[in-house]
């Protein structure tokens, strides 16, 4: 169980949103800017996936100015069909969120107490930057002991690695469909299934349970099923 840490480029110059401590830190920054500068906070969010879109929406609805940088050409491309991505974009625009697509972040720097983002288009400056770029499975240990890895640790439908005596589950386990299931419900399902399998009470391989992670973006509701 080696878990998957968040992906952190340019770590010293931005915030993340992974714990209660992170939330408190961001709220303190928001309050300080309002108290000292008498204006809303100007945020840059890097990552247009599920968490990045939800966070951008929450901050914008609270009255802050938000720019959302995304490396792909549509929002939540791993969870939404193209039509719903367009609908989500329209909702984000209705909240005055500045969405920037196909953005390769080259640097994040501190300048005079604010934070600068460098892309091919040049510099843009914000009060703070929050990175929400997903996670990178921690496969080093598995690789060092000779287990097969790609994006994650390769497993079969029985959650067995290339060494049949070693099992892997959670968001580091890459299933035969080449997917990593980084959501609570399927991870719990894997843990429960593996316990029964190891006790000899299960013979069929693990099956992906029915689940959905709905984007909690103010004013948005997908017209099609989510894709996972």
XYZ file of N, CA and C in Angstrom:
684
model
N 0.855 -1.186 0.000
C 0.000 0.000 0.000
C 0.887 1.229 0.000
N 1.239 1.712 -1.172
C 2.189 2.834 -1.257
C 1.525 4.131 -1.697
N 0.262 4.144 -1.918
C -0.612 5.268 -2.260
C -0.089 6.148 -3.394
N -0.902 7.117 -3.793
C -0.552 8.010 -4.901
C -0.559 9.445 -4.420
N 0.593 10.112 -4.385
C 0.630 11.506 -3.941
C 0.127 12.431 -5.033
N -0.372 13.613 -4.671
C -0.757 14.589 -5.690
C 0.438 14.959 -6.559
N 0.169 15.363 -7.788
C 1.222 15.793 -8.704
C 1.564 17.243 -8.403
N 2.845 17.504 -8.027
C 3.255 18.812 -7.526
C 4.393 19.421 -8.349
N 4.141 20.037 -9.474
C 5.217 20.792 -10.120
C 5.394 22.141 -9.429
N 6.619 22.661 -9.371
C 6.896 23.998 -8.801
C 6.329 24.123 -7.378
N 6.568 23.126 -6.527
C 5.831 22.977 -5.273
C 5.882 24.193 -4.356
N 6.973 24.923 -4.294
C 7.119 25.986 -3.295
C 6.285 27.228 -3.589
N 5.710 27.340 -4.761
C 5.069 28.593 -5.158
C 3.557 28.498 -5.345
N 2.936 27.470 -4.820
C 1.493 27.352 -5.006
C 0.860 26.612 -3.835
N -0.464 26.631 -3.829
C -1.239 25.924 -2.815
C -1.848 24.663 -3.424
N -2.245 23.749 -2.540
C -2.992 22.567 -2.962
C -4.252 22.494 -2.107
N -5.102 21.551 -2.428
C -6.372 21.432 -1.708
C -6.634 19.956 -1.441
N -5.930 19.427 -0.423
C -6.023 18.000 -0.129
C -6.405 17.682 1.309
N -6.547 18.695 2.151
C -6.817 18.433 3.561
C -7.542 19.623 4.180
N -8.017 19.427 5.403
C -8.650 20.514 6.142
C -7.652 21.642 6.374
N -6.399 21.290 6.630
C -5.363 22.311 6.820
C -5.230 23.187 5.577
N -5.273 22.570 4.390
C -5.190 23.347 3.145
C -6.359 24.317 3.041
N -7.557 23.849 3.367
C -8.746 24.699 3.301
C -8.612 25.891 4.241
N -8.163 25.638 5.467
C -7.998 26.720 6.445
C -6.969 27.731 5.955
N -5.875 27.239 5.380
C -4.827 28.119 4.867
C -5.359 29.012 3.749
N -6.141 28.442 2.849
C -6.702 29.219 1.744
C -7.713 30.244 2.243
N -8.511 29.875 3.226
C -9.484 30.815 3.791
C -8.785 31.978 4.484
N -7.690 31.701 5.178
C -6.929 32.768 5.833
C -6.367 33.740 4.797
N -5.851 33.207 3.685
C -5.328 34.061 2.622
C -6.437 34.922 2.039
N -7.569 34.324 1.785
C -8.718 35.040 1.234
C -9.136 36.183 2.155
N -9.201 35.918 3.453
C -9.602 36.931 4.430
C -8.557 38.033 4.544
N -7.276 37.660 4.496
C -6.213 38.664 4.617
C -6.251 39.648 3.455
N -6.456 39.142 2.247
C -6.517 40.028 1.080
C -7.732 40.941 1.166
N -8.854 40.398 1.613
C -10.055 41.216 1.760
C -9.851 42.295 2.823
N -9.216 41.945 3.949
C -8.999 42.900 5.036
C -7.973 43.969 4.667
N -6.872 43.543 4.022
C -5.771 44.464 3.752
C -5.960 45.257 2.464
N -6.487 44.616 1.439
C -6.567 45.261 0.128
C -7.991 45.637 -0.273
N -8.940 45.239 0.561
C -10.350 45.604 0.335
C -10.851 45.181 -1.045
N -10.471 43.999 -1.456
C -10.930 43.485 -2.751
C -10.973 41.962 -2.709
N -11.574 41.407 -3.743
C -11.649 39.951 -3.849
C -10.281 39.373 -4.214
N -10.081 38.131 -3.860
C -8.835 37.440 -4.192
C -8.822 37.051 -5.666
N -7.658 37.187 -6.292
C -7.480 36.768 -7.685
C -6.730 35.433 -7.690
N -7.433 34.384 -8.099
C -6.886 33.033 -8.070
C -6.570 32.533 -9.471
N -5.551 31.684 -9.560
C -5.323 30.869 -10.751
C -5.431 29.415 -10.318
N -6.258 28.660 -11.004
C -6.404 27.234 -10.748
C -5.775 26.497 -11.920
N -4.872 25.582 -11.639
C -4.231 24.799 -12.692
C -4.811 23.392 -12.663
N -5.520 23.041 -13.728
C -6.144 21.732 -13.820
C -7.642 21.834 -13.989
N -8.147 21.430 -15.153
C -9.570 21.524 -15.443
C -10.300 20.203 -15.336
N -9.872 19.376 -14.374
C -10.583 18.135 -14.104
C -11.694 18.361 -13.097
N -12.138 17.291 -12.466
C -13.266 17.355 -11.536
C -13.007 18.333 -10.397
N -11.891 18.173 -9.689
C -11.606 19.011 -8.524
C -11.339 20.455 -8.937
N -10.584 20.653 -10.017
C -10.281 22.010 -10.464
C -11.526 22.791 -10.838
N -12.470 22.126 -11.494
C -13.721 22.802 -11.883
C -14.585 23.108 -10.668
N -14.676 22.165 -9.732
C -15.461 22.406 -8.522
C -14.877 23.553 -7.712
N -13.564 23.555 -7.556
C -12.904 24.596 -6.778
C -13.060 25.960 -7.438
N -12.891 26.018 -8.755
C -13.059 27.277 -9.485
C -14.466 27.819 -9.303
N -15.445 26.937 -9.396
C -16.837 27.336 -9.235
C -17.096 27.889 -7.840
N -16.626 27.196 -6.811
C -16.846 27.642 -5.429
C -16.228 29.013 -5.179
N -14.998 29.205 -5.645
C -14.318 30.482 -5.421
C -15.006 31.614 -6.181
N -15.418 31.343 -7.418
C -16.077 32.380 -8.221
C -17.422 32.769 -7.615
N -18.185 31.782 -7.176
C -19.490 32.063 -6.579
C -19.341 32.839 -5.270
N -18.211 32.645 -4.579
C -17.967 33.395 -3.339
C -17.593 34.849 -3.602
N -17.379 35.198 -4.881
C -17.076 36.580 -5.235
C -15.662 36.836 -5.686
N -14.826 35.811 -5.712
C -13.437 35.985 -6.126
C -13.291 35.921 -7.647
N -12.142 36.407 -8.134
C -11.821 36.339 -9.558
C -10.998 35.082 -9.808
N -11.388 34.309 -10.815
C -10.759 33.011 -11.042
C -10.364 32.853 -12.506
N -9.123 32.412 -12.714
C -8.663 31.977 -14.035
C -8.320 30.497 -13.928
N -8.820 29.711 -14.861
C -8.614 28.263 -14.842
C -7.749 27.857 -16.029
N -6.581 27.285 -15.743
C -5.650 26.829 -16.773
C -5.802 25.315 -16.944
N -5.945 24.878 -18.196
C -6.103 23.440 -18.440
C -5.236 23.026 -19.619
N -4.562 21.892 -19.490
C -3.643 21.440 -20.534
C -4.366 20.881 -21.757
N -5.602 20.424 -21.574
C -6.349 19.820 -22.680
C -7.231 20.857 -23.371
N -8.020 20.379 -24.366
C -8.846 21.321 -25.139
C -10.308 21.349 -24.705
N -10.647 20.645 -23.631
C -11.987 20.737 -23.057
C -11.938 20.331 -21.590
N -12.945 20.766 -20.837
C -12.979 20.519 -19.400
C -13.433 19.095 -19.084
N -12.841 18.535 -18.033
C -13.219 17.209 -17.530
C -13.303 16.186 -18.657
N -12.284 16.168 -19.510
C -12.314 15.297 -20.682
C -12.314 13.814 -20.312
N -11.890 13.475 -19.113
C -11.890 12.065 -18.702
C -13.219 11.625 -18.098
N -14.070 12.583 -17.750
C -15.340 12.237 -17.103
C -16.580 12.598 -17.916
N -16.452 13.564 -18.834
C -17.617 14.058 -19.569
C -17.475 13.815 -21.065
N -18.609 13.580 -21.730
C -18.602 13.570 -23.190
C -18.430 15.011 -23.662
N -18.046 15.178 -24.920
C -17.708 16.506 -25.436
C -18.859 17.499 -25.288
N -20.085 17.044 -25.514
C -21.241 17.946 -25.422
C -21.394 18.509 -24.009
N -21.186 17.659 -23.005
C -21.305 18.130 -21.630
C -20.126 19.010 -21.232
N -18.954 18.774 -21.825
C -17.819 19.668 -21.573
C -18.131 21.086 -22.041
N -18.797 21.190 -23.195
C -19.196 22.510 -23.698
C -20.226 23.159 -22.783
N -21.153 22.359 -22.294
C -22.158 22.887 -21.368
C -21.493 23.371 -20.084
N -20.529 22.609 -19.584
C -19.799 23.006 -18.382
C -19.031 24.296 -18.620
N -18.413 24.433 -19.787
C -17.680 25.653 -20.112
C -18.605 26.864 -20.077
N -19.802 26.717 -20.623
C -20.761 27.825 -20.609
C -21.131 28.210 -19.182
N -21.282 27.219 -18.315
C -21.594 27.498 -16.911
C -20.429 28.221 -16.245
N -19.214 27.777 -16.526
C -18.033 28.437 -15.946
C -17.964 29.893 -16.402
N -18.236 30.129 -17.679
C -18.236 31.502 -18.187
C -19.325 32.334 -17.514
N -20.456 31.716 -17.206
C -21.538 32.451 -16.540
C -21.137 32.903 -15.144
N -20.137 32.227 -14.561
C -19.603 32.627 -13.255
C -18.393 33.557 -13.405
N -18.157 34.032 -14.635
C -17.034 34.937 -14.945
C -15.675 34.285 -14.716
N -15.599 32.988 -14.870
C -14.324 32.272 -14.776
C -13.633 32.323 -16.132
N -12.389 32.762 -16.140
C -11.594 32.854 -17.366
C -10.923 31.506 -17.605
N -11.450 30.735 -18.556
C -10.936 29.393 -18.825
C -9.930 29.460 -19.965
N -8.731 28.922 -19.721
C -7.655 28.946 -20.715
C -7.282 27.501 -21.049
N -7.471 27.119 -22.311
C -7.204 25.749 -22.730
C -5.803 25.598 -23.324
N -5.355 24.343 -23.381
C -4.070 23.953 -23.982
C -2.928 24.816 -23.442
N -2.891 24.887 -22.130
C -1.890 25.697 -21.446
C -0.796 24.809 -20.859
N 0.424 24.997 -21.308
C 1.583 24.304 -20.747
C 2.273 25.266 -19.784
N 2.201 24.976 -18.499
C 2.797 25.848 -17.493
C 4.304 25.640 -17.486
N 5.037 26.706 -17.764
C 6.492 26.614 -17.825
C 7.164 26.985 -16.514
N 6.523 27.856 -15.742
C 7.103 28.266 -14.457
C 6.033 28.909 -13.597
N 6.206 28.774 -12.286
C 5.384 29.480 -11.304
C 6.352 30.178 -10.365
N 6.289 31.505 -10.322
C 7.289 32.286 -9.591
C 6.626 33.290 -8.655
N 7.312 33.595 -7.563
C 6.874 34.636 -6.641
C 7.456 35.976 -7.077
N 6.579 36.986 -7.224
C 7.015 38.321 -7.627
C 6.296 39.349 -6.770
N 7.043 40.041 -5.915
C 6.487 41.123 -5.081
C 5.246 40.685 -4.301
N 5.321 39.516 -3.695
C 4.231 39.047 -2.865
C 3.082 38.403 -3.608
N 3.131 38.403 -4.923
C 2.095 37.741 -5.719
C 2.737 36.579 -6.483
N 1.947 35.877 -7.267
C 2.446 34.689 -7.949
C 2.249 34.826 -9.451
N 3.323 34.589 -10.187
C 3.298 34.710 -11.645
C 3.307 33.325 -12.286
N 2.469 33.175 -13.303
C 2.444 31.949 -14.099
C 2.999 32.266 -15.480
N 3.948 31.459 -15.922
C 4.534 31.640 -17.247
C 4.053 30.529 -18.171
N 3.444 30.930 -19.302
C 3.073 30.001 -20.362
C 3.681 30.514 -21.663
N 3.403 29.834 -22.761
C 3.899 30.295 -24.057
C 3.327 31.656 -24.422
N 2.186 32.012 -23.828
C 1.552 33.297 -24.114
C 2.139 34.430 -23.280
N 2.963 34.097 -22.290
C 3.575 35.125 -21.458
C 3.245 34.957 -19.989
N 3.493 36.034 -19.211
C 3.259 36.023 -17.768
C 1.853 36.523 -17.440
N 1.276 35.971 -16.395
C 0.061 36.520 -15.795
C 0.220 36.390 -14.287
N -0.278 37.385 -13.541
C 0.005 37.481 -12.110
C -1.284 37.383 -11.296
N -1.214 36.657 -10.184
C -2.376 36.408 -9.329
C -1.974 36.529 -7.860
N -2.985 36.610 -7.006
C -2.696 36.588 -5.575
C -2.174 35.226 -5.150
N -2.725 34.189 -5.728
C -2.315 32.836 -5.364
C -2.672 31.860 -6.473
N -1.943 30.755 -6.498
C -2.157 29.690 -7.477
C -2.472 28.404 -6.716
N -3.489 27.695 -7.179
C -3.830 26.389 -6.619
C -3.672 25.349 -7.723
N -2.889 24.323 -7.453
C -2.666 23.270 -8.441
C -3.574 22.084 -8.143
N -4.313 21.684 -9.163
C -5.208 20.530 -9.060
C -5.016 19.669 -10.303
N -3.864 19.021 -10.369
C -3.474 18.267 -11.567
C -3.588 16.760 -11.385
N -4.413 16.320 -10.454
C -4.549 14.882 -10.256
C -3.400 14.307 -9.449
N -3.066 13.068 -9.717
C -2.049 12.379 -8.929
C -1.151 11.555 -9.844
N -0.024 11.157 -9.293
C 0.908 10.297 -10.007
C 1.133 9.049 -9.166
N 0.686 7.881 -9.621
C 0.831 6.669 -8.818
C 2.282 6.423 -8.409
N 2.455 6.043 -7.162
C 3.794 5.791 -6.629
C 4.166 4.339 -6.909
N 4.919 4.130 -7.976
C 5.250 2.778 -8.429
C 6.710 2.408 -8.203
N 7.490 3.283 -7.558
C 8.925 3.048 -7.430
C 9.241 1.736 -6.719
N 8.584 1.495 -5.585
C 8.851 0.269 -4.828
C 8.527 -0.960 -5.657
N 7.374 -0.928 -6.333
C 6.982 -2.065 -7.162
C 8.002 -2.306 -8.269
N 8.442 -1.235 -8.913
C 9.426 -1.377 -9.973
C 10.751 -1.905 -9.469
N 11.152 -1.463 -8.276
C 12.442 -1.882 -7.710
C 12.484 -3.370 -7.391
N 11.323 -3.964 -7.114
C 11.311 -5.400 -6.808
C 10.878 -6.228 -8.013
N 10.807 -5.575 -9.172
C 10.584 -6.304 -10.408
C 9.153 -6.478 -10.846
N 8.212 -5.802 -10.190
C 6.824 -5.897 -10.636
C 6.610 -5.068 -11.895
N 5.710 -5.504 -12.748
C 5.432 -4.784 -13.982
C 4.589 -3.545 -13.692
N 4.998 -2.415 -14.262
C 4.280 -1.156 -14.071
C 4.132 -0.435 -15.401
N 3.087 0.373 -15.485
C 2.929 1.333 -16.582
C 2.531 2.653 -15.941
N 1.279 3.079 -16.098
C 0.819 4.249 -15.334
C 0.793 3.910 -13.853
N 0.334 2.701 -13.545
C 0.288 2.218 -12.176
C 0.929 0.850 -12.096
N 0.634 0.125 -11.016
C 1.117 -1.241 -10.857
C 0.137 -2.160 -11.586
N 0.613 -2.898 -12.564
C -0.267 -3.731 -13.379
C -0.823 -4.896 -12.563
N -2.147 -5.054 -12.605
C -2.799 -6.166 -11.913
C -3.807 -6.816 -12.850
N -4.184 -8.056 -12.514
C -5.247 -8.724 -13.254
C -6.574 -8.518 -12.526
N -7.613 -9.215 -12.956
C -8.937 -9.037 -12.346
C -8.999 -9.579 -10.916
N -7.944 -10.294 -10.516
C -7.860 -10.768 -9.130
C -6.964 -9.859 -8.292
N -6.625 -8.704 -8.853
C -5.772 -7.703 -8.204
C -4.371 -8.230 -7.929
N -3.987 -9.287 -8.657
C -2.638 -9.827 -8.542
C -1.694 -9.064 -9.459
N -0.513 -8.781 -8.946
C 0.524 -8.154 -9.752
C 1.198 -9.219 -10.610
N 2.284 -8.859 -11.276
C 3.024 -9.839 -12.076
C 3.645 -10.925 -11.202
N 3.783 -10.672 -9.901
C 4.118 -11.704 -8.921
C 2.796 -12.130 -8.287
N 2.346 -13.334 -8.547
C 1.008 -13.772 -8.141
C 0.817 -13.792 -6.628
N 1.897 -13.675 -5.867
C 1.793 -13.643 -4.408
C 1.695 -12.221 -3.854
N 1.712 -11.230 -4.748
C 1.626 -9.831 -4.328
C 0.401 -9.204 -4.990
N -0.414 -8.548 -4.178
C -1.638 -7.912 -4.667
C -1.517 -6.392 -4.547
N -2.264 -5.693 -5.362
C -2.279 -4.230 -5.304
C -3.714 -3.752 -5.501
N -4.076 -2.690 -4.797
C -5.413 -2.128 -4.967
C -5.360 -0.624 -4.770
N -6.469 0.026 -5.078
C -6.534 1.475 -4.905
C -6.059 2.218 -6.132
N -5.690 3.482 -5.933
C -5.372 4.324 -7.087
C -3.976 4.106 -7.656
N -3.238 3.105 -7.142
C -1.978 2.727 -7.783
C -2.152 1.489 -8.656
N -3.279 0.806 -8.543
C -3.491 -0.448 -9.263
C -4.072 -0.177 -10.647
N -3.358 -0.612 -11.677
C -3.820 -0.439 -13.058
C -4.440 -1.742 -13.541
N -5.736 -1.712 -13.776
C -6.500 -2.899 -14.168
C -6.265 -3.252 -15.644
N -6.712 -4.435 -16.081
C -6.532 -4.824 -17.486
C -7.141 -3.855 -18.488
N -8.124 -3.051 -18.055
C -8.684 -2.043 -18.963
C -7.848 -0.769 -18.980
N -6.658 -0.828 -18.349
C -5.712 0.301 -18.284
C -6.242 1.485 -17.483
N -7.210 1.232 -16.606
C -7.774 2.303 -15.793
C -7.279 2.215 -14.356
N -7.175 3.401 -13.734
C -6.897 3.519 -12.308
C -8.179 4.030 -11.662
N -8.683 3.318 -10.685
C -9.947 3.711 -10.060
C -9.664 4.501 -8.791
N -9.624 5.828 -8.940
C -9.204 6.716 -7.851
C -10.396 7.333 -7.130
N -11.403 6.525 -6.865
C -12.586 7.004 -6.152
C -12.864 6.076 -4.974
N -13.465 6.626 -3.915
C -13.641 5.885 -2.675
C -14.438 4.601 -2.866
N -15.563 4.674 -3.587
C -16.425 3.498 -3.692
C -15.718 2.307 -4.343
N -15.080 2.450 -5.514
C -14.396 1.288 -6.086
C -13.202 0.821 -5.258
N -12.513 1.744 -4.572
C -11.383 1.325 -3.735
C -11.879 0.486 -2.559
N -12.963 0.916 -1.926
C -13.550 0.111 -0.846
C -14.017 -1.239 -1.373
N -14.587 -1.224 -2.571
C -15.036 -2.469 -3.181
C -13.861 -3.415 -3.403
N -12.733 -2.888 -3.873
C -11.542 -3.714 -4.064
C -11.070 -4.318 -2.746
N -11.030 -3.498 -1.696
C -10.562 -3.980 -0.392
C -11.470 -5.086 0.141
N -12.781 -4.879 0.048
C -13.723 -5.891 0.532
C -13.637 -7.167 -0.294
N -13.541 -6.995 -1.620
C -13.449 -8.170 -2.485
C -12.180 -8.952 -2.186
N -11.039 -8.255 -2.049
C -9.769 -8.939 -1.828
C -9.778 -9.705 -0.507
N -10.389 -9.130 0.516
C -10.468 -9.820 1.808
C -11.222 -11.140 1.669
N -12.344 -11.117 0.953
C -13.118 -12.353 0.782
C -12.374 -13.343 -0.116
N -11.653 -12.845 -1.113
C -10.891 -13.724 -2.007
C -9.773 -14.429 -1.249
N -9.045 -13.676 -0.434
C -7.933 -14.261 0.318
C -8.423 -15.253 1.368
N -9.669 -15.088 1.803
C -10.258 -16.028 2.766
C -10.891 -17.237 2.074
N -10.781 -17.290 0.747
C -11.331 -18.407 0.008
C -12.824 -18.362 -0.185
N -13.422 -17.199 0.029
C -14.874 -17.071 -0.073
C -15.321 -16.485 -1.412
N -14.387 -16.198 -2.297
C -14.700 -15.599 -3.599
C -13.822 -16.250 -4.652
N -14.421 -16.587 -5.796
C -13.653 -17.199 -6.880
C -13.654 -16.355 -8.146
N -14.686 -15.549 -8.339
C -14.742 -14.680 -9.522
C -13.855 -13.460 -9.310
N -13.325 -12.914 -10.390
C -12.481 -11.725 -10.296
C -13.266 -10.500 -9.871
N -12.533 -9.461 -9.458
C -13.174 -8.216 -9.026
C -13.870 -7.553 -10.202
N -15.070 -7.057 -9.970
C -15.835 -6.337 -10.975
C -16.030 -4.892 -10.529
N -15.926 -3.976 -11.478
C -16.111 -2.555 -11.157
C -17.557 -2.335 -10.729
N -17.792 -1.775 -9.546
C -19.167 -1.530 -9.109
C -19.775 -0.344 -9.844
N -21.076 -0.271 -9.832
C -21.743 0.913 -10.377
C -21.474 2.091 -9.451
N -20.928 3.139 -9.991
C -20.661 4.325 -9.178
C -20.607 5.540 -10.088
N -20.786 6.693 -9.498
C -20.664 7.941 -10.252
C -20.124 9.018 -9.339
N -19.239 9.825 -9.872
C -18.729 10.992 -9.149
C -19.238 12.216 -9.899
N -20.212 12.873 -9.343
C -20.877 13.984 -10.025
C -20.159 15.288 -9.719
N -19.892 16.073 -10.745
C -19.230 17.368 -10.559
C -20.158 18.328 -9.826
N -19.695 18.831 -8.697
C -20.490 19.774 -7.899
C -20.123 21.202 -8.302
N -20.492 21.551 -9.522
C -20.262 22.884 -10.065
C -21.592 23.620 -10.054
N -21.613 24.795 -9.459
C -22.852 25.553 -9.310
C -23.519 25.791 -10.665
N -24.760 25.305 -10.808
C -25.519 25.539 -12.026
C -25.290 24.531 -13.129
N -24.487 23.474 -12.865
C -24.193 22.497 -13.921
C -24.793 21.141 -13.596
N -25.395 20.553 -14.626
C -25.877 19.176 -14.539
C -25.649 18.524 -15.891
N -24.909 17.434 -15.907
C -24.586 16.765 -17.166
C -25.837 16.163 -17.795
N -25.891 16.197 -19.118
C -27.015 15.611 -19.843
C -26.781 14.144 -20.180
N -25.539 13.693 -20.041
C -25.181 12.321 -20.391
C -24.495 11.654 -19.197
N -24.436 10.324 -19.174
C -23.739 9.634 -18.082
C -22.260 10.026 -18.044
N -21.712 10.052 -16.846
C -20.283 10.316 -16.695
C -19.489 9.127 -17.222
N -18.271 9.398 -17.677
C -17.398 8.368 -18.229
C -16.271 8.120 -17.238
N -16.030 6.843 -16.893
C -14.942 6.511 -15.961
C -14.160 5.326 -16.499
